[in-house]
Amino acid sequence: MVEPDPKASAAGPRLGAPVTLGISTLDPGLRPPAMPAGRRVTVRVRMLDDSEELFDVSQRAPGKVLFDLVCTHMNLIEGDYFGLEFQDHHKMTVWLDLIKPLMKQLRRPKHTVLRFVVKFYPPDPAQLLEELTRYLFALQLKQDLSAGRLTCNDSSSALMVSHVVQSEIGDFEGSQSRSHLLNNNYIPDQMALMDRIMEFHSKNTGQTPAESDYQLLEVARRLEMYGVRQHPAKDREGTQLSLAASHTGVLVFQGHTRINAFNWSKVRKLSFKRKRFLIKLRADLNSSYQDTLEFLMGSRDCCKVFWKICVEYHAFFRLFEEPKPKPKPVLFTRGSSFRFRYQGRHGAQELKVARSISSSSVDLCSVSLRPSVFSLSSGGGVVSGGPQPAASPGAPRPHALLNGQKHSLDLCGLSPDGRQPSPLTSPLLYDAGCVRTDDEDEVRRKRFPNDRAYFIAKELLTTERTYLKDLEVVSSFQAAVALDEAAPEPLRSSLFSNFEPLYKFHSSFLRDLEQRVALWEGRSNAHIKGEYQHIGDVMLKNIQGLKPLTANLQRQAEALVDLDQACRSSRRLQDVCRDFELQKVCYVPLNVFLLRPLHRLTHYKQILERFCKHYPPTHGDFRDCRAALADVTEVVEQLRGSMLKMENFQKLLELKKDLIGIDNLVIPGRVGGGEEFIRLGCLSKLSGKGLQQRMFFLFNDVILYTSRGMTATNQFKVHGQLPLHGMTIRESEDEWGVPNAFTLIGQQQSVVVAASSLSEMEKWMEDIKMAIDLAAETSNGPASDILSVDNKFPEDSSAEAESEDDLAAPRGPPEKPPPHRANTTVHVCWHRNTSVSMLDFSLAVENQLSGNLLRKFKNSNGWQKLWVVFTNFSLFFYKTHQDDYPLASLPLLGYSVTVPSEAENIHKDYVFKLHFKSHVYYFRSESEYTFERCVRSPRQGLSC
């Protein structure tokens, strides 16, 4: 993951760029603004070279913090020409607002990929002062050419491609140039222009990569489609057109032909009203145009997006100094406000545009070369933007260091000391009867390679071993279903036909990995020649072999829905599933195993990204890894929508087993349109008997609150629901004198709750506010009732305030209660008094780990070697990777991971400590890379 510390980008060595702060604000000497407090999220950004980087930012941070981190990471000075774009929840491509908090823009940060792209195209590349900036522009033009956006005649296309090829492979050499063009496609109809491209390439001899980038920009800037992003529209007669904003003004296209242009100096006002986009021109007696031009766009959102783009383009290319502030209205303002901060050539500036309810407009009459009277108006109100205060220096970002440094990484926050944890760990986790090992393992490790790439490859191997074991669990379940006649034939055939090809493929893949890693470790003479110290060829071959199985992966995930529907209609099949989950081999819920094939794709993608980040572009393994990464990314993107739906569906099925008193939490046939899980965890609810611990479940339209029963089922009894439609939330610590308290104010009742810590309160309040906003956008009224009839309690009834002691009596449990797992997420959250969000679940799925670790207890001397699997917020311990089931498990919710202090006398390398209250465990990893994966970043390591 990219840390906020400024470092040179990968382009630096090629360009010889000096190491500078690279803050993209054009305010000299400033560091990024301080990171706001609050829950961190990991945001994925795709760069112009198609690599992806992860940035850890606060949800409360404005977009500018993320943008500055990206620019700092690349050592980019002229960041004002660039922006971050993404698809919002309406599937529209929009620019990241630099003023608004990220939580207000990214509905699902984990599943949103932001693209770092050129936002403002200057008319003359000479305006770009930095060689790195011109290189990034060249990458953008390369993408525009490939996607068909930069249309032009054949001669211009061939000339631009020749400059790209010169930049990538150097001077012309016939066979090399032809081979490169056959393996790389730069324009849609490249084969027809092959000879012309090579002819132009032969004339570029002697050009450096930087000179080739400059020549590419020189050719592109003269093209009519240079920097054009078309937005579909119609004129009043219904003719299909498209609009675009540029440095000159608003452009009108029919197809790829420009048919009109309205220069900024001629435009007086831009506005939109519902689907209509309006351009008001200055009065001109010599012009035949109407005073106001009207275009019809696809929706109000389309109009709004294009209107914002026009305002930003006008401000960027026409505003030459900061606008002067005007007094704010004393009594009231009209409408809400759209604010944006653009990285102008003359400094970072913030503009504020007043917006009425039904329409928006910006008056451009004075926004030109006379900025002292700059005004932005809407309706009758006029509001001016003023200069933005200077950003404060950035705060240091926390990260764990190697042994000897006292820096803590809190995974989930400690539970209050006053509460006793439940015995959630196996007796095998304690010190008695452990098999010890001495330092012979350390001697053995020194014989193996110490290259970082080797340990990345070893992680791939160890996780593949665990994954194949999980597939064998699914195979065992299929065998149990096949023997039972209660399972419908379509379900049995679907499970077998989709699963068998996947199992066969991964068995072969594992054999290839084991062979290559064995050669890499030097178990033959091959390592002397260095012929097998790479893995990209193995990955590329097998990823290409996996692509034809995409349909099987899709249907394997959908088997989760088929299985649930079959269980609803067959009590016998329910019993089969229940009995199978009681077996030791099924160490996590059965439904989790069924989604493993989808999750494994994301693991391949992350591992290949680590290889590409580690290798220099000149390394022999780099090209194969990049090609494999491109292939697996294509499959991941193709299946991403299905994976998100199935993850939510799986979580709802799991919660259904833990809750009593719910009618329609999971509705058959509504996988993508029913309830959406957001967060679960403990809060103390204020009632007539004082504060009492309750388990809360937050969905996209309702909050449920429950108490744990003491019956044979150990399920949670639902007391009531709070619809989110019309709900408000406020902090109430001072009002009730209870630390970390807040009030949920619904339309029919209000509930006062208290979190165990300030961080827990912030997590809950952020997620609830987000859910309230989503409910307001997506619903037309109160949520439907999801409680059973016999489970509804009148407000202030005695049932509302009953304690756990009152729940001890049996209440008619079913004949065969569902299996109880002491380490399920809900029960662990209850005992550890913490909470988990859907984002946390997704991160835990992405960051699964497995491999050998040495473990030591607090008061012991020897180290025990174990095979450890981290998944579902738990560590599962095996004697070896060949064991069929774990010997013990350790749920990590509430645990902290730190580095031992000097006083603890752990004089070994790569040691980290897991501790919760009086429970302390020490673990040793075999390398710095493995140590970092487990400890250094809580979003990449043992994330809980």
Short mmCIF file of N, CA and C in Angstrom, two decimals, residues 147-247:
data_model
loop_
_atom_site.label_atom_id
_atom_site.label_comp_id
_atom_site.label_asym_id
_atom_site.label_seq_id
_atom_site.Cartn_x
_atom_site.Cartn_y
_atom_site.Cartn_z
N ALA A 147 -8.35 3.84 -27.45
CA ALA A 147 -9.80 3.77 -27.23
C ALA A 147 -10.60 4.37 -28.38
N GLY A 148 -9.93 4.98 -29.36
CA GLY A 148 -10.63 5.58 -30.49
C GLY A 148 -11.20 6.95 -30.21
N ARG A 149 -10.80 7.58 -29.09
CA ARG A 149 -11.31 8.92 -28.78
C ARG A 149 -10.57 10.00 -29.58
N LEU A 150 -9.29 9.77 -29.87
CA LEU A 150 -8.48 10.76 -30.59
C LEU A 150 -8.49 10.38 -32.07
N THR A 151 -9.63 10.60 -32.73
CA THR A 151 -9.77 10.23 -34.13
C THR A 151 -9.05 11.23 -35.02
N CYS A 152 -8.47 10.73 -36.11
CA CYS A 152 -7.75 11.58 -37.06
C CYS A 152 -7.51 10.77 -38.32
N ASN A 153 -6.85 11.37 -39.31
CA ASN A 153 -6.57 10.65 -40.55
C ASN A 153 -5.45 9.63 -40.35
N ASP A 154 -5.29 8.75 -41.33
CA ASP A 154 -4.33 7.66 -41.20
C ASP A 154 -2.91 8.16 -41.03
N SER A 155 -2.57 9.23 -41.72
CA SER A 155 -1.19 9.74 -41.64
C SER A 155 -0.86 10.23 -40.24
N SER A 156 -1.79 10.97 -39.62
CA SER A 156 -1.55 11.46 -38.26
C SER A 156 -1.50 10.31 -37.27
N SER A 157 -2.37 9.31 -37.46
CA SER A 157 -2.37 8.16 -36.56
C SER A 157 -1.04 7.43 -36.63
N ALA A 158 -0.56 7.17 -37.85
CA ALA A 158 0.70 6.45 -38.01
C ALA A 158 1.87 7.25 -37.43
N LEU A 159 1.85 8.56 -37.62
CA LEU A 159 2.93 9.40 -37.10
C LEU A 159 2.97 9.36 -35.57
N MET A 160 1.81 9.45 -34.93
CA MET A 160 1.77 9.43 -33.47
C MET A 160 2.21 8.08 -32.92
N VAL A 161 1.76 7.00 -33.56
CA VAL A 161 2.18 5.67 -33.10
C VAL A 161 3.68 5.50 -33.25
N SER A 162 4.25 6.06 -34.31
CA SER A 162 5.70 5.94 -34.51
C SER A 162 6.46 6.60 -33.36
N HIS A 163 5.95 7.73 -32.86
CA HIS A 163 6.60 8.39 -31.73
C HIS A 163 6.44 7.56 -30.45
N VAL A 164 5.29 6.91 -30.29
CA VAL A 164 5.09 6.04 -29.13
C VAL A 164 6.08 4.87 -29.17
N VAL A 165 6.22 4.25 -30.35
CA VAL A 165 7.13 3.11 -30.48
C VAL A 165 8.57 3.54 -30.26
N GLN A 166 8.94 4.72 -30.79
CA GLN A 166 10.29 5.23 -30.58
C GLN A 166 10.57 5.43 -29.09
N SER A 167 9.57 5.91 -28.36
CA SER A 167 9.74 6.13 -26.93
C SER A 167 9.89 4.81 -26.18
N GLU A 168 9.24 3.76 -26.66
CA GLU A 168 9.22 2.50 -25.92
C GLU A 168 10.39 1.57 -26.24
N ILE A 169 10.80 1.50 -27.53
CA ILE A 169 11.85 0.53 -27.89
C ILE A 169 13.09 1.19 -28.48
N GLY A 170 13.04 2.51 -28.72
CA GLY A 170 14.23 3.19 -29.24
C GLY A 170 14.26 3.22 -30.76
N ASP A 171 15.47 3.32 -31.29
CA ASP A 171 15.66 3.51 -32.74
C ASP A 171 15.14 2.32 -33.54
N PHE A 172 14.84 2.63 -34.79
CA PHE A 172 14.21 1.67 -35.69
C PHE A 172 15.14 0.50 -36.02
N GLU A 173 14.60 -0.70 -35.95
CA GLU A 173 15.24 -1.91 -36.44
C GLU A 173 14.11 -2.79 -36.99
N GLY A 174 14.15 -3.10 -38.26
CA GLY A 174 13.01 -3.65 -38.98
C GLY A 174 12.26 -4.76 -38.28
N SER A 175 12.93 -5.85 -37.98
CA SER A 175 12.25 -7.01 -37.39
C SER A 175 11.75 -6.71 -35.98
N GLN A 176 12.55 -5.96 -35.22
CA GLN A 176 12.13 -5.62 -33.86
C GLN A 176 10.90 -4.72 -33.87
N SER A 177 10.89 -3.73 -34.76
CA SER A 177 9.76 -2.81 -34.83
C SER A 177 8.49 -3.55 -35.24
N ARG A 178 8.62 -4.43 -36.26
CA ARG A 178 7.43 -5.17 -36.71
C ARG A 178 6.91 -6.10 -35.61
N SER A 179 7.83 -6.78 -34.93
CA SER A 179 7.42 -7.68 -33.86
C SER A 179 6.73 -6.91 -32.74
N HIS A 180 7.26 -5.72 -32.42
CA HIS A 180 6.65 -4.91 -31.36
C HIS A 180 5.24 -4.48 -31.74
N LEU A 181 5.05 -4.11 -32.99
CA LEU A 181 3.72 -3.66 -33.43
C LEU A 181 2.74 -4.83 -33.51
N LEU A 182 3.26 -6.02 -33.78
CA LEU A 182 2.37 -7.19 -33.80
C LEU A 182 1.90 -7.57 -32.40
N ASN A 183 2.74 -7.29 -31.40
CA ASN A 183 2.41 -7.67 -30.02
C ASN A 183 1.72 -6.56 -29.23
N ASN A 184 1.69 -5.36 -29.77
CA ASN A 184 1.09 -4.23 -29.05
C ASN A 184 0.17 -3.46 -29.99
N ASN A 185 -1.05 -3.25 -29.55
CA ASN A 185 -2.04 -2.56 -30.38
C ASN A 185 -2.25 -1.14 -29.86
N TYR A 186 -1.93 -0.14 -30.70
CA TYR A 186 -2.02 1.25 -30.27
C TYR A 186 -3.22 1.98 -30.86
N ILE A 187 -3.70 1.53 -32.00
CA ILE A 187 -4.86 2.14 -32.64
C ILE A 187 -5.77 1.03 -33.13
N PRO A 188 -7.07 1.31 -33.31
CA PRO A 188 -8.01 0.25 -33.67
C PRO A 188 -7.65 -0.50 -34.95
N ASP A 189 -7.20 0.21 -36.02
CA ASP A 189 -6.93 -0.45 -37.31
C ASP A 189 -5.43 -0.41 -37.59
N GLN A 190 -4.66 -0.99 -36.69
CA GLN A 190 -3.20 -0.84 -36.76
C GLN A 190 -2.59 -1.66 -37.88
N MET A 191 -3.10 -2.86 -38.16
CA MET A 191 -2.49 -3.73 -39.15
C MET A 191 -2.45 -3.06 -40.53
N ALA A 192 -3.50 -2.32 -40.87
CA ALA A 192 -3.54 -1.68 -42.18
C ALA A 192 -2.50 -0.58 -42.32
N LEU A 193 -2.04 -0.03 -41.19
CA LEU A 193 -1.07 1.07 -41.22
C LEU A 193 0.32 0.64 -40.80
N MET A 194 0.57 -0.67 -40.75
CA MET A 194 1.83 -1.18 -40.23
C MET A 194 3.02 -0.60 -40.99
N ASP A 195 2.98 -0.66 -42.31
CA ASP A 195 4.13 -0.20 -43.11
C ASP A 195 4.36 1.29 -42.94
N ARG A 196 3.28 2.07 -42.88
CA ARG A 196 3.45 3.52 -42.74
C ARG A 196 4.02 3.87 -41.37
N ILE A 197 3.58 3.15 -40.32
CA ILE A 197 4.12 3.40 -38.98
C ILE A 197 5.62 3.12 -38.96
N MET A 198 6.02 2.00 -39.59
CA MET A 198 7.44 1.66 -39.60
C MET A 198 8.25 2.67 -40.41
N GLU A 199 7.66 3.19 -41.48
CA GLU A 199 8.36 4.22 -42.28
C GLU A 199 8.61 5.46 -41.44
N PHE A 200 7.58 5.91 -40.68
CA PHE A 200 7.75 7.08 -39.82
C PHE A 200 8.75 6.78 -38.69
N HIS A 201 8.68 5.55 -38.17
CA HIS A 201 9.59 5.18 -37.08
C HIS A 201 11.05 5.25 -37.52
N SER A 202 11.31 4.86 -38.75
CA SER A 202 12.69 4.89 -39.25
C SER A 202 13.24 6.31 -39.33
N LYS A 203 12.36 7.29 -39.39
CA LYS A 203 12.79 8.69 -39.47
C LYS A 203 12.97 9.34 -38.10
N ASN A 204 12.66 8.60 -37.04
CA ASN A 204 12.77 9.15 -35.67
C ASN A 204 14.09 8.81 -35.01
N THR A 205 15.04 8.29 -35.78
CA THR A 205 16.31 7.83 -35.21
C THR A 205 16.99 8.94 -34.41
N GLY A 206 17.44 8.57 -33.22
CA GLY A 206 18.15 9.52 -32.37
C GLY A 206 17.28 10.22 -31.34
N GLN A 207 15.95 10.09 -31.46
CA GLN A 207 15.07 10.75 -30.49
C GLN A 207 15.13 10.03 -29.14
N THR A 208 15.27 10.80 -28.08
CA THR A 208 15.17 10.23 -26.74
C THR A 208 13.71 10.02 -26.40
N PRO A 209 13.40 9.22 -25.37
CA PRO A 209 11.99 9.06 -24.97
C PRO A 209 11.31 10.40 -24.67
N ALA A 210 12.01 11.31 -24.02
CA ALA A 210 11.41 12.61 -23.70
C ALA A 210 11.11 13.39 -24.97
N GLU A 211 12.01 13.34 -25.95
CA GLU A 211 11.76 14.05 -27.22
C GLU A 211 10.60 13.43 -27.97
N SER A 212 10.50 12.11 -27.91
CA SER A 212 9.36 11.44 -28.57
C SER A 212 8.04 11.84 -27.92
N ASP A 213 8.02 11.95 -26.59
CA ASP A 213 6.80 12.41 -25.91
C ASP A 213 6.41 13.80 -26.38
N TYR A 214 7.40 14.68 -26.51
CA TYR A 214 7.12 16.06 -26.92
C TYR A 214 6.57 16.08 -28.34
N GLN A 215 7.18 15.29 -29.25
CA GLN A 215 6.70 15.26 -30.63
C GLN A 215 5.29 14.70 -30.71
N LEU A 216 4.98 13.72 -29.88
CA LEU A 216 3.62 13.17 -29.84
C LEU A 216 2.62 14.25 -29.45
N LEU A 217 2.96 15.06 -28.46
CA LEU A 217 2.07 16.15 -28.06
C LEU A 217 1.93 17.19 -29.15
N GLU A 218 3.01 17.47 -29.87
CA GLU A 218 2.96 18.46 -30.95
C GLU A 218 2.00 18.04 -32.04
N VAL A 219 2.01 16.74 -32.38
CA VAL A 219 1.09 16.25 -33.41
C VAL A 219 -0.35 16.27 -32.89
N ALA A 220 -0.53 15.79 -31.66
CA ALA A 220 -1.88 15.64 -31.12
C ALA A 220 -2.59 16.97 -30.92
N ARG A 221 -1.85 17.99 -30.52
CA ARG A 221 -2.51 19.26 -30.18
C ARG A 221 -3.15 19.94 -31.38
N ARG A 222 -2.76 19.55 -32.58
CA ARG A 222 -3.32 20.15 -33.79
C ARG A 222 -4.57 19.43 -34.27
N LEU A 223 -4.91 18.31 -33.64
CA LEU A 223 -6.07 17.53 -34.06
C LEU A 223 -7.36 18.11 -33.47
N GLU A 224 -8.43 17.95 -34.23
CA GLU A 224 -9.71 18.51 -33.81
C GLU A 224 -10.25 17.83 -32.56
N MET A 225 -9.94 16.54 -32.38
CA MET A 225 -10.46 15.79 -31.24
C MET A 225 -9.49 15.78 -30.06
N TYR A 226 -8.45 16.60 -30.10
CA TYR A 226 -7.48 16.66 -29.00
C TYR A 226 -8.15 17.12 -27.71
N GLY A 227 -8.09 16.29 -26.68
CA GLY A 227 -8.64 16.65 -25.37
C GLY A 227 -10.14 16.68 -25.30
N VAL A 228 -10.83 16.12 -26.26
CA VAL A 228 -12.29 16.21 -26.32
C VAL A 228 -12.92 15.01 -25.62
N ARG A 229 -13.83 15.29 -24.67
CA ARG A 229 -14.66 14.26 -24.04
C ARG A 229 -16.11 14.57 -24.38
N GLN A 230 -16.70 13.73 -25.20
CA GLN A 230 -18.02 14.03 -25.72
C GLN A 230 -19.12 13.64 -24.74
N HIS A 231 -20.15 14.48 -24.65
CA HIS A 231 -21.32 14.25 -23.82
C HIS A 231 -22.56 14.27 -24.72
N PRO A 232 -23.27 13.13 -24.86
CA PRO A 232 -24.40 13.05 -25.80
C PRO A 232 -25.47 14.09 -25.50
N ALA A 233 -26.06 14.64 -26.57
CA ALA A 233 -27.13 15.65 -26.44
C ALA A 233 -27.94 15.67 -27.73
N LYS A 234 -29.01 16.44 -27.70
CA LYS A 234 -29.84 16.67 -28.88
C LYS A 234 -30.15 18.15 -28.97
N ASP A 235 -30.37 18.62 -30.21
CA ASP A 235 -30.82 20.00 -30.35
C ASP A 235 -32.34 20.04 -30.29
N ARG A 236 -32.92 21.21 -30.53
CA ARG A 236 -34.38 21.34 -30.40
C ARG A 236 -35.13 20.51 -31.43
N GLU A 237 -34.46 20.19 -32.55
CA GLU A 237 -35.11 19.39 -33.59
C GLU A 237 -34.91 17.90 -33.37
N GLY A 238 -34.21 17.52 -32.31
CA GLY A 238 -33.99 16.12 -32.01
C GLY A 238 -32.78 15.51 -32.69
N THR A 239 -31.93 16.31 -33.31
CA THR A 239 -30.74 15.80 -33.98
C THR A 239 -29.72 15.34 -32.94
N GLN A 240 -29.15 14.16 -33.17
CA GLN A 240 -28.15 13.62 -32.24
C GLN A 240 -26.85 14.41 -32.37
N LEU A 241 -26.41 14.96 -31.25
CA LEU A 241 -25.18 15.74 -31.20
C LEU A 241 -24.38 15.30 -29.98
N SER A 242 -23.27 15.96 -29.77
CA SER A 242 -22.52 15.80 -28.51
C SER A 242 -21.85 17.11 -28.18
N LEU A 243 -21.73 17.37 -26.89
CA LEU A 243 -21.12 18.60 -26.40
C LEU A 243 -19.79 18.27 -25.72
N ALA A 244 -18.90 19.24 -25.71
CA ALA A 244 -17.61 19.07 -25.05
C ALA A 244 -17.13 20.43 -24.58
N ALA A 245 -16.33 20.42 -23.51
CA ALA A 245 -15.69 21.64 -23.00
C ALA A 245 -14.21 21.58 -23.34
N SER A 246 -13.66 22.73 -23.70
CA SER A 246 -12.24 22.79 -24.03
C SER A 246 -11.68 24.11 -23.53
N HIS A 247 -10.38 24.34 -23.80
CA HIS A 247 -9.76 25.60 -23.37
C HIS A 247 -10.33 26.79 -24.12
#
